[in-house]
Coordinates of C-alpha atoms and ligand atoms in Angstrom, one line a residue:
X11 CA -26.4 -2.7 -1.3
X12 CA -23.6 -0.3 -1.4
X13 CA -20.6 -2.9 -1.3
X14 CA -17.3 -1.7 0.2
X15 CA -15.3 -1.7 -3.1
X16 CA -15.9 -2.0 -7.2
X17 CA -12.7 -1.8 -8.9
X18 CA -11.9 1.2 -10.7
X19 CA -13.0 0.9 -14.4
X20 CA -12.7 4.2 -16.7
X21 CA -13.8 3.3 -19.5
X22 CA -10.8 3.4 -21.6
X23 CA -9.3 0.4 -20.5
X24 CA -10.8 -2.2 -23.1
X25 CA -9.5 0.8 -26.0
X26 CA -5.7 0.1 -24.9
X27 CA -6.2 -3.8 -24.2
X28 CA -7.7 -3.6 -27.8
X29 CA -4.1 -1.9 -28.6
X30 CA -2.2 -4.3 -27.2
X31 CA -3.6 -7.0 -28.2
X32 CA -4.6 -6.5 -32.1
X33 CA -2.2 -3.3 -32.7
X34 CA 1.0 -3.9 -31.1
X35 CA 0.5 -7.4 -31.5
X36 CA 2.6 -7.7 -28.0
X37 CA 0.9 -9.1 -25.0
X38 CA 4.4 -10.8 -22.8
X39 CA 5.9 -8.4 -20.4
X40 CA 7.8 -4.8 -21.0
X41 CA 5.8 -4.8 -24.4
X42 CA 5.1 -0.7 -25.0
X43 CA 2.2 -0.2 -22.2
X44 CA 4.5 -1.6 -19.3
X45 CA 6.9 1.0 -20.8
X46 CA 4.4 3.9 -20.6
X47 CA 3.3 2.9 -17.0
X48 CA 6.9 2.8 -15.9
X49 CA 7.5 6.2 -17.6
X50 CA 4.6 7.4 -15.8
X51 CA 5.6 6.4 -12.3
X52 CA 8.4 8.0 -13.1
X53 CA 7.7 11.5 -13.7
X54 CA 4.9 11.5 -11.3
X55 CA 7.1 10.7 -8.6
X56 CA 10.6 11.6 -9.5
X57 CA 12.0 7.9 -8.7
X58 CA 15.3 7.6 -10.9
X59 CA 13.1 4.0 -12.0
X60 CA 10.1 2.3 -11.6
X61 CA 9.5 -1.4 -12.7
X62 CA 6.1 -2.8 -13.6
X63 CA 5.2 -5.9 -11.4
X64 CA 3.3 -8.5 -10.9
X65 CA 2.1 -7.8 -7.7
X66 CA 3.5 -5.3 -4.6
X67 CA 4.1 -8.6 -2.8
X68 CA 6.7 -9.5 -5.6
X69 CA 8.3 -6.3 -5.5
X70 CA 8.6 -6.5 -1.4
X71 CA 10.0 -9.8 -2.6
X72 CA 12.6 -8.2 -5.2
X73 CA 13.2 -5.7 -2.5
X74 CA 14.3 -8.3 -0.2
X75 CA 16.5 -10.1 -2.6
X76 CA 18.0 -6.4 -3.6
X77 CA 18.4 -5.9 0.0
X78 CA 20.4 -9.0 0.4
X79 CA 18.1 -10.4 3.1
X80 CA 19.5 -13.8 4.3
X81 CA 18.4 -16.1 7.0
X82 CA 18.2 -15.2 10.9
X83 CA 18.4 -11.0 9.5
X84 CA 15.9 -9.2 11.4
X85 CA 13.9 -6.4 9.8
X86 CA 11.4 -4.3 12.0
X87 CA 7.9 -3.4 10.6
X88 CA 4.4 -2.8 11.8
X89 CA 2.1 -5.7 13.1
X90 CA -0.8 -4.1 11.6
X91 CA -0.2 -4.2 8.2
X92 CA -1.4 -6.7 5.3
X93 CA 0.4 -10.7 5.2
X94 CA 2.6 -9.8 2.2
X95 CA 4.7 -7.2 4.5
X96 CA 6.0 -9.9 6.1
X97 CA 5.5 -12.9 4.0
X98 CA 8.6 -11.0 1.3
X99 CA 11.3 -11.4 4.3
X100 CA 10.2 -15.1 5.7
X101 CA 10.5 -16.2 2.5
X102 CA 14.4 -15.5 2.4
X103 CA 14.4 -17.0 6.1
X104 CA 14.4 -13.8 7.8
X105 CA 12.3 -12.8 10.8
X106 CA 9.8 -10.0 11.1
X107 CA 10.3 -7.9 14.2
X108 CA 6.8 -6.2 14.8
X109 CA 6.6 -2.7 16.3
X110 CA 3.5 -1.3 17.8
X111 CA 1.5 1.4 15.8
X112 CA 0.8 5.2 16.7
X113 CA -2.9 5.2 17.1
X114 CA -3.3 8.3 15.6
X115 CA -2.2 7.1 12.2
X116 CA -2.4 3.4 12.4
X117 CA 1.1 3.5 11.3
X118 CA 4.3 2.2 13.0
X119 CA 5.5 4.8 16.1
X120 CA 9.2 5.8 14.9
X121 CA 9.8 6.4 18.5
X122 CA 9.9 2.8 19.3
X123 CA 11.9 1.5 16.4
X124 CA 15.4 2.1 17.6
X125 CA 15.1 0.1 21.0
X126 CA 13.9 -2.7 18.6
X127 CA 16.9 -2.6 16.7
X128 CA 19.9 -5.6 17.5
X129 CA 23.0 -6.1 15.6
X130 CA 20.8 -8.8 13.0
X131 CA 18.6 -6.0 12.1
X132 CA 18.8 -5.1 8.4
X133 CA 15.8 -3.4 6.9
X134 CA 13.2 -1.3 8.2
X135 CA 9.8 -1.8 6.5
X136 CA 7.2 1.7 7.1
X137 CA 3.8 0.7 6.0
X138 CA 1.9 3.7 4.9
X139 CA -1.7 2.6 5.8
X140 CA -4.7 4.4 4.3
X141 CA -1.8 6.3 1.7
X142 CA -0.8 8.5 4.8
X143 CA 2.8 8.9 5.2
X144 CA 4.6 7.6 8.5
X145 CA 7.2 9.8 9.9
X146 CA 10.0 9.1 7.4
X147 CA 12.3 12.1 8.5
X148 CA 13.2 10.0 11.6
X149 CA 13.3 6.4 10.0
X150 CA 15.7 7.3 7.2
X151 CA 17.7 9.1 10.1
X152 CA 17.4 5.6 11.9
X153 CA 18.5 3.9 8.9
X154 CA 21.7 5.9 8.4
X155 CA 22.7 5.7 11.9
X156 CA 21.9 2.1 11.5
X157 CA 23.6 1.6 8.0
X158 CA 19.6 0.0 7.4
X159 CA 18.0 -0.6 4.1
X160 CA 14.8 1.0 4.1
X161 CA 11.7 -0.6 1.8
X162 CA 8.5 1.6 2.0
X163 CA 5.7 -0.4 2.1
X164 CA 3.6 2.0 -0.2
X165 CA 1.0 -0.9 -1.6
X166 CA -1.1 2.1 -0.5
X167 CA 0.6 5.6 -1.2
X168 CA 0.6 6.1 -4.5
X169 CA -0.6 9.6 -5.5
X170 CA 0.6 10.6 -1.6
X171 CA 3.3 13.2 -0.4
X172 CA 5.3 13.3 2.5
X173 CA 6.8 16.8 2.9
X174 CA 6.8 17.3 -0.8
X175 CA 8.3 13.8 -2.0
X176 CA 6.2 10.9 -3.5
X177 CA 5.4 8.2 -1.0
X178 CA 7.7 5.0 -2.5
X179 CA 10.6 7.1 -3.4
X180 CA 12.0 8.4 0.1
X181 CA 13.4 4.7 1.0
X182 CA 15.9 2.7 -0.8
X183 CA 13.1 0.7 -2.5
X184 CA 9.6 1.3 -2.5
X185 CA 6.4 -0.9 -3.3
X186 CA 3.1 -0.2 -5.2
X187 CA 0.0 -2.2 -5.5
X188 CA -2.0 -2.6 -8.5
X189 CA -4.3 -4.8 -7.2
X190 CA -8.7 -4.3 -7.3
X191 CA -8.8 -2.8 -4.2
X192 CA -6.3 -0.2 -4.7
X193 CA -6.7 3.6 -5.9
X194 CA -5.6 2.5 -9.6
X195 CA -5.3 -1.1 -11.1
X196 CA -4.0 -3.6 -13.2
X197 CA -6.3 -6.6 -11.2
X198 CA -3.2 -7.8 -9.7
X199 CA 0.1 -6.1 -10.1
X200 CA 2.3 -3.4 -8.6
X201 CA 5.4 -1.5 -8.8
X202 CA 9.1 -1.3 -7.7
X203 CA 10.6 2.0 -7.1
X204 CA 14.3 2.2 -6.9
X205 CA 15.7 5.6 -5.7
X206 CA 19.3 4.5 -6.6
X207 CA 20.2 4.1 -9.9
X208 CA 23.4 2.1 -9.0
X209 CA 20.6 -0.5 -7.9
X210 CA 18.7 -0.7 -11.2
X211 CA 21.1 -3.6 -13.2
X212 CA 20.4 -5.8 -10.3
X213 CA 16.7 -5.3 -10.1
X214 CA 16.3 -5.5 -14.0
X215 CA 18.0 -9.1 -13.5
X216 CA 16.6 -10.5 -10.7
X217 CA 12.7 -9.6 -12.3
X218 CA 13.8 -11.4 -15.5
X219 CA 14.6 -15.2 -14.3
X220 CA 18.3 -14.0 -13.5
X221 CA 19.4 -12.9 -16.8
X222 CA 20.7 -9.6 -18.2
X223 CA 17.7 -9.1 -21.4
X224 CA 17.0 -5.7 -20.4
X225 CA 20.5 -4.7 -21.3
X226 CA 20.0 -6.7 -24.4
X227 CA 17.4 -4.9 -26.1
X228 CA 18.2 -1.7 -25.1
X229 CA 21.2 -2.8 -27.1
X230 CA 24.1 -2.4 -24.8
X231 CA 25.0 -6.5 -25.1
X232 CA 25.1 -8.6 -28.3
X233 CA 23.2 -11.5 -26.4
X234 CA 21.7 -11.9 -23.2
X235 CA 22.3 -14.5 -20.5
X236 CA 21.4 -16.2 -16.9
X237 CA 23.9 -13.9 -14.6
X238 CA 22.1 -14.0 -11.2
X239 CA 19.5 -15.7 -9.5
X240 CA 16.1 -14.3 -9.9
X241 CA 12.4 -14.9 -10.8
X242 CA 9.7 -14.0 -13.3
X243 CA 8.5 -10.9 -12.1
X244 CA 6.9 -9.4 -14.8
X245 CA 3.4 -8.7 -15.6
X246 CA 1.8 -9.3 -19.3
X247 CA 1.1 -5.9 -22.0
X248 CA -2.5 -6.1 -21.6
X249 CA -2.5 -5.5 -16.9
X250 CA -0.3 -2.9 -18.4
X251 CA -2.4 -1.5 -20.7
X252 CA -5.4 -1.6 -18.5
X253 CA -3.7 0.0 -15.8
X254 CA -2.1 2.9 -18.6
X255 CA -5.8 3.6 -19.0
X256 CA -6.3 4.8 -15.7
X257 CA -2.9 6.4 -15.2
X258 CA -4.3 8.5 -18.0
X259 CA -6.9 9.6 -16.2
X260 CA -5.3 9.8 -12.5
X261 CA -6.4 13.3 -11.6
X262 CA -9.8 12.2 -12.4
X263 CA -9.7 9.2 -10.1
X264 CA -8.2 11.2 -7.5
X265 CA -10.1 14.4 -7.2
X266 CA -13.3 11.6 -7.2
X267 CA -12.0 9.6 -4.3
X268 CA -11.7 12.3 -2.2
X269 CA -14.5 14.2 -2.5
X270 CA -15.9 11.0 -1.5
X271 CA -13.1 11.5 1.4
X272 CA -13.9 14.8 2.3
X273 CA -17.5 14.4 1.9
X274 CA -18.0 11.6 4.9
X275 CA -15.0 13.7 7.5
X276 CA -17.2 16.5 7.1
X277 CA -20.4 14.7 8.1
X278 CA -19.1 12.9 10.6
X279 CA -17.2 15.3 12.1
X280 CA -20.2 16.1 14.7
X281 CA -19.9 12.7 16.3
X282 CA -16.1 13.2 16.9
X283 CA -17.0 16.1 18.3
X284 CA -19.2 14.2 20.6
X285 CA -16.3 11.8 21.2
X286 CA -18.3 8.9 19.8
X287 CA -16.1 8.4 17.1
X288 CA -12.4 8.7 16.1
X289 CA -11.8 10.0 12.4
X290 CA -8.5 9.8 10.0
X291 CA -5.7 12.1 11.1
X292 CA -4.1 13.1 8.7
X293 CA -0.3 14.8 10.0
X294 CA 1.2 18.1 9.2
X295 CA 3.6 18.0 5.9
X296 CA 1.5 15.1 4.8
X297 CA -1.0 14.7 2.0
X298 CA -3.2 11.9 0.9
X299 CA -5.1 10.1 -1.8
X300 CA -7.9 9.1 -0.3
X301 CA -7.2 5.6 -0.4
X302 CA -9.3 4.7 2.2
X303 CA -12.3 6.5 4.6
X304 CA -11.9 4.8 8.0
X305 CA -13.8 5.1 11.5
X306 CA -13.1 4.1 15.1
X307 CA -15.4 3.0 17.2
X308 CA -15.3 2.6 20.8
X309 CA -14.4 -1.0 21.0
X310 CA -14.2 -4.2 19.5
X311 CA -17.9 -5.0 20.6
X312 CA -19.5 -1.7 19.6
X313 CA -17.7 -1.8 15.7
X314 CA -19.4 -5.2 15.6
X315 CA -23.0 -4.0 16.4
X316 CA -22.6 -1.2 14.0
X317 CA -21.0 -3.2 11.1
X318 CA -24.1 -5.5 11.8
X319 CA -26.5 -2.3 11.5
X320 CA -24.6 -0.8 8.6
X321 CA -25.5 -3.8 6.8
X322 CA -28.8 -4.4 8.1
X323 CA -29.5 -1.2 5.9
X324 CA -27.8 -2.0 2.9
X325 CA -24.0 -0.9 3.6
X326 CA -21.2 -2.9 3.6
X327 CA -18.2 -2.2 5.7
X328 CA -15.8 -4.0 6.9
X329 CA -13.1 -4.3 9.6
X330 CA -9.2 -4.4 8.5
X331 CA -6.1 -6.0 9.7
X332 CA -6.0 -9.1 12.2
X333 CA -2.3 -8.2 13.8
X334 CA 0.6 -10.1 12.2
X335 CA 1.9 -11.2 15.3
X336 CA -1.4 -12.9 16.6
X337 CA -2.2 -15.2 13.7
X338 CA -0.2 -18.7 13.1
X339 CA 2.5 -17.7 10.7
X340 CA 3.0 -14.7 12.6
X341 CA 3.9 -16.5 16.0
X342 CA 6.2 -19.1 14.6
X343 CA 8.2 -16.4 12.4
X344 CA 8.4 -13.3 14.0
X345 CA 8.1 -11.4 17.1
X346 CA 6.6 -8.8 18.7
X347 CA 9.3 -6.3 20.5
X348 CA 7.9 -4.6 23.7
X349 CA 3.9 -4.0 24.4
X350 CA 2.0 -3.8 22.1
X351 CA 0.0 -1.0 23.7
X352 CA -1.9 -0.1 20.4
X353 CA -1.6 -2.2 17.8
X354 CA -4.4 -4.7 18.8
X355 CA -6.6 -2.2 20.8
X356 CA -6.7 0.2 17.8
X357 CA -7.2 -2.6 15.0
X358 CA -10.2 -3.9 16.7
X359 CA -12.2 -0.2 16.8
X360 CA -11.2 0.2 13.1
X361 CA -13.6 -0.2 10.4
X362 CA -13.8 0.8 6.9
X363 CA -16.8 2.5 4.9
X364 CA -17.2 2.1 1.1
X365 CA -14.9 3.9 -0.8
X366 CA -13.8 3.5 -4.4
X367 CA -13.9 5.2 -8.0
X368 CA -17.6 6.1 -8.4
X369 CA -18.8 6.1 -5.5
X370 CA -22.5 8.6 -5.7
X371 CA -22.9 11.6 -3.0
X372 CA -26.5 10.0 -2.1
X373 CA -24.7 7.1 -1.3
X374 CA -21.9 8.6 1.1
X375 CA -24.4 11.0 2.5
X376 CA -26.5 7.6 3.4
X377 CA -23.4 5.9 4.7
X378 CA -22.9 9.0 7.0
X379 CA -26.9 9.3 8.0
X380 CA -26.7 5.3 8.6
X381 CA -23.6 5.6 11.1
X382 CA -25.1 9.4 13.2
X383 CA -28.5 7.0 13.3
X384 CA -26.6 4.2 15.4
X385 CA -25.7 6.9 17.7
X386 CA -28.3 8.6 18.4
X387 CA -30.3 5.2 19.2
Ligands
PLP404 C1 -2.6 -4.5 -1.0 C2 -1.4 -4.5 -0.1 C3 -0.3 -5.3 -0.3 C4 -0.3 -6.4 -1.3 O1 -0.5 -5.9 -2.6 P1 -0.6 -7.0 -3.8 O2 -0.4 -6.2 -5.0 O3 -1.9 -7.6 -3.7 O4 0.5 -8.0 -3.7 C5 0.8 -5.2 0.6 N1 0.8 -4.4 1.6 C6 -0.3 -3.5 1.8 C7 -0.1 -2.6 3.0 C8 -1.4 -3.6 1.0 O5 -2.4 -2.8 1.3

């Protein structure tokens, strides 16, 4: 069986766990690893900070809380995106207003944002699905008009560029995922990125239980103390250390997803050709990380026949995103403003094919002969 993910795993990880645990004798959070991964998502992306979480869904929350987000604000974002997304705003009583998607990139169409936009709206939420950027020249110029906050849903863009700039560090706030699934990991966890430094204090406070310790050890207060309201936001030395692992080795992580990446668009480029698919696109000014190798089929009922046949033979892929603004929680918080022309059509043709660290040539090249077999039946 060639499942749809394994979670990355170097090799180096249990070496600085090791470190943590029986060297630096310091496994509670912002012990030296959380440091170093911080430092590292730093420099790689040019954020003035980055903060170590314990998941992207808390920092979306801390974003929120940043952001001021109070009851009965509205704050526009995709449908097709992933629960937490939303789940950071409702929590603070606000209400998601769902936007339909650009089909070409599965992320929210930036042309239909500003009629969406009402005197409650106070954030803008771009999800960059698959690590490909959205079209942030016109959302930040949205947000300004708009006096907006702008939190980049970037859970899966690290490693990504959009016209030369990190993906997380364009908004006000941006969000990283740790998690299994993700490009590099820490189990669960995640990242803030704060491109303000006037909004660093606040963040540092609200991540540890409302008080002002940060400050303390870096020395700058004699004693620390409860100054705000906040939450415990902070991961333990050892995620850290296992995630510093395979920072360390990021390049080789990348260059190994996507040759995976590249490997399946070029085989499958023939049955695009023939129209019988639809393949990433991936839009000028942009780059990616090969987070993720996905597929359109024709329609709902033809993805299901070939995920059935896929795994018939051994390959497991799977279908993504059920729409936000179909399921329960969705209906009873949020809205969807005007048609949702894509956003439902698109998510049921999508389907994703294994891809993660590790991932053998013979198997893509299977994958790929598997999928051209189905259409030439
Ligand atoms: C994975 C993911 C999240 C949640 O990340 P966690 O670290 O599991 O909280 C949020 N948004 C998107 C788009 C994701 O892909």
């Amino acid at each position: 069986m060639i499942g749809f993910n394994v979670p990355p795993y170097i090799g180096t990880e249990m070496k600085y766990i090791e470190e943590a645990v029986a060297k630096n004798h310091k496994i509670c959070g912002d012990g030296p690893f959380t440091k170093r991964c911080n430092a590292w998502l730093e420099k790689k992306t040019g954020t003035a900070k980055a903060l170590l979480t314990t998941s992207c869904t808390h920092a979306t929350e801390m974003a929120a809380l940043l952001a001021d987000i109070k009851e009965g604000d509205e704050i526009i974002m995709p449908s097709y995106t992933f629960v937490s997304t939303a789940d950071a705003f409702v929590l603070r009583g606000a209400v998601p207003v769902f936007v339909d998607i650009r089909p070409d990139t599965m992320n929210i169409d930036e042309t239909k944002i500003e009629e969406a936009i009402t005197e409650k709206t106070k954030a803008i939420v771009p999800v960059h699905y698959a690590g490909v950027s959205c079209e942030m020249d016109k959302i930040m110029e949205l947000a300004e008009k708009y006096h907006l906050t702008v939190i980049e849903d970037a859970a899966q863009g690290i490693m990504s560029t959009y016209k030369g700039r990190a993906l997380g560090t364009i908004g006000d706030y941006g969000c990283f995922s740790f998690h299994e699934t993700k490009n590099y990991s820490m189990g669960e966890g995640g990242a803030l990125l704060i491109r303000d430094p006037k909004n660093v204090e606040r963040a540092e406070i609200i991540r540890e239980k409302g008080t002002n310790r940060a400050k303390f050890f870096r020395g700058q207060i004699d004693k620390y103390t409860w100054v705000d309201a906040g939450s415990s936001y902070l991961p333990g030395d050892m995620n850290a250390a296992y995630l510093m692992a395979q920072l360390d080795a990021a390049d080789v992580i990348f260059e190994d997803r996507m040759r995976s990446w590249n490997l399946y668009k070029e085989l499958l480029t023939p049955l695009a050709e023939e129209e019988k698919v639809e393949l990433p696109h991936i839009p000028e000014g942009c780059t990616h990380n090969a987070h993720m190798f996905y597929m359109k089929a024709k329609n709902l009922e033809e993805r299901t026949k070939l995920i059935d046949y896929l795994k018939e033979n051994g390959v497991q892929a799977v279908f993504h995103y059920i729409p936000l603004h179909t399921a329960p929680a969705g209906q009873r918080f949020g809205r969807f403003h005007g048609e949702d022309v894509y956003t439902t059509k698109e998510s049921e043709r999508l389907m994703r094919l294994p891809m993660y660290y590790g991932l053998k040539e013979e198997e893509v090249r299977y994958v790929a002969s598997k999928i051209i077999e189905f259409y030439s039946r």
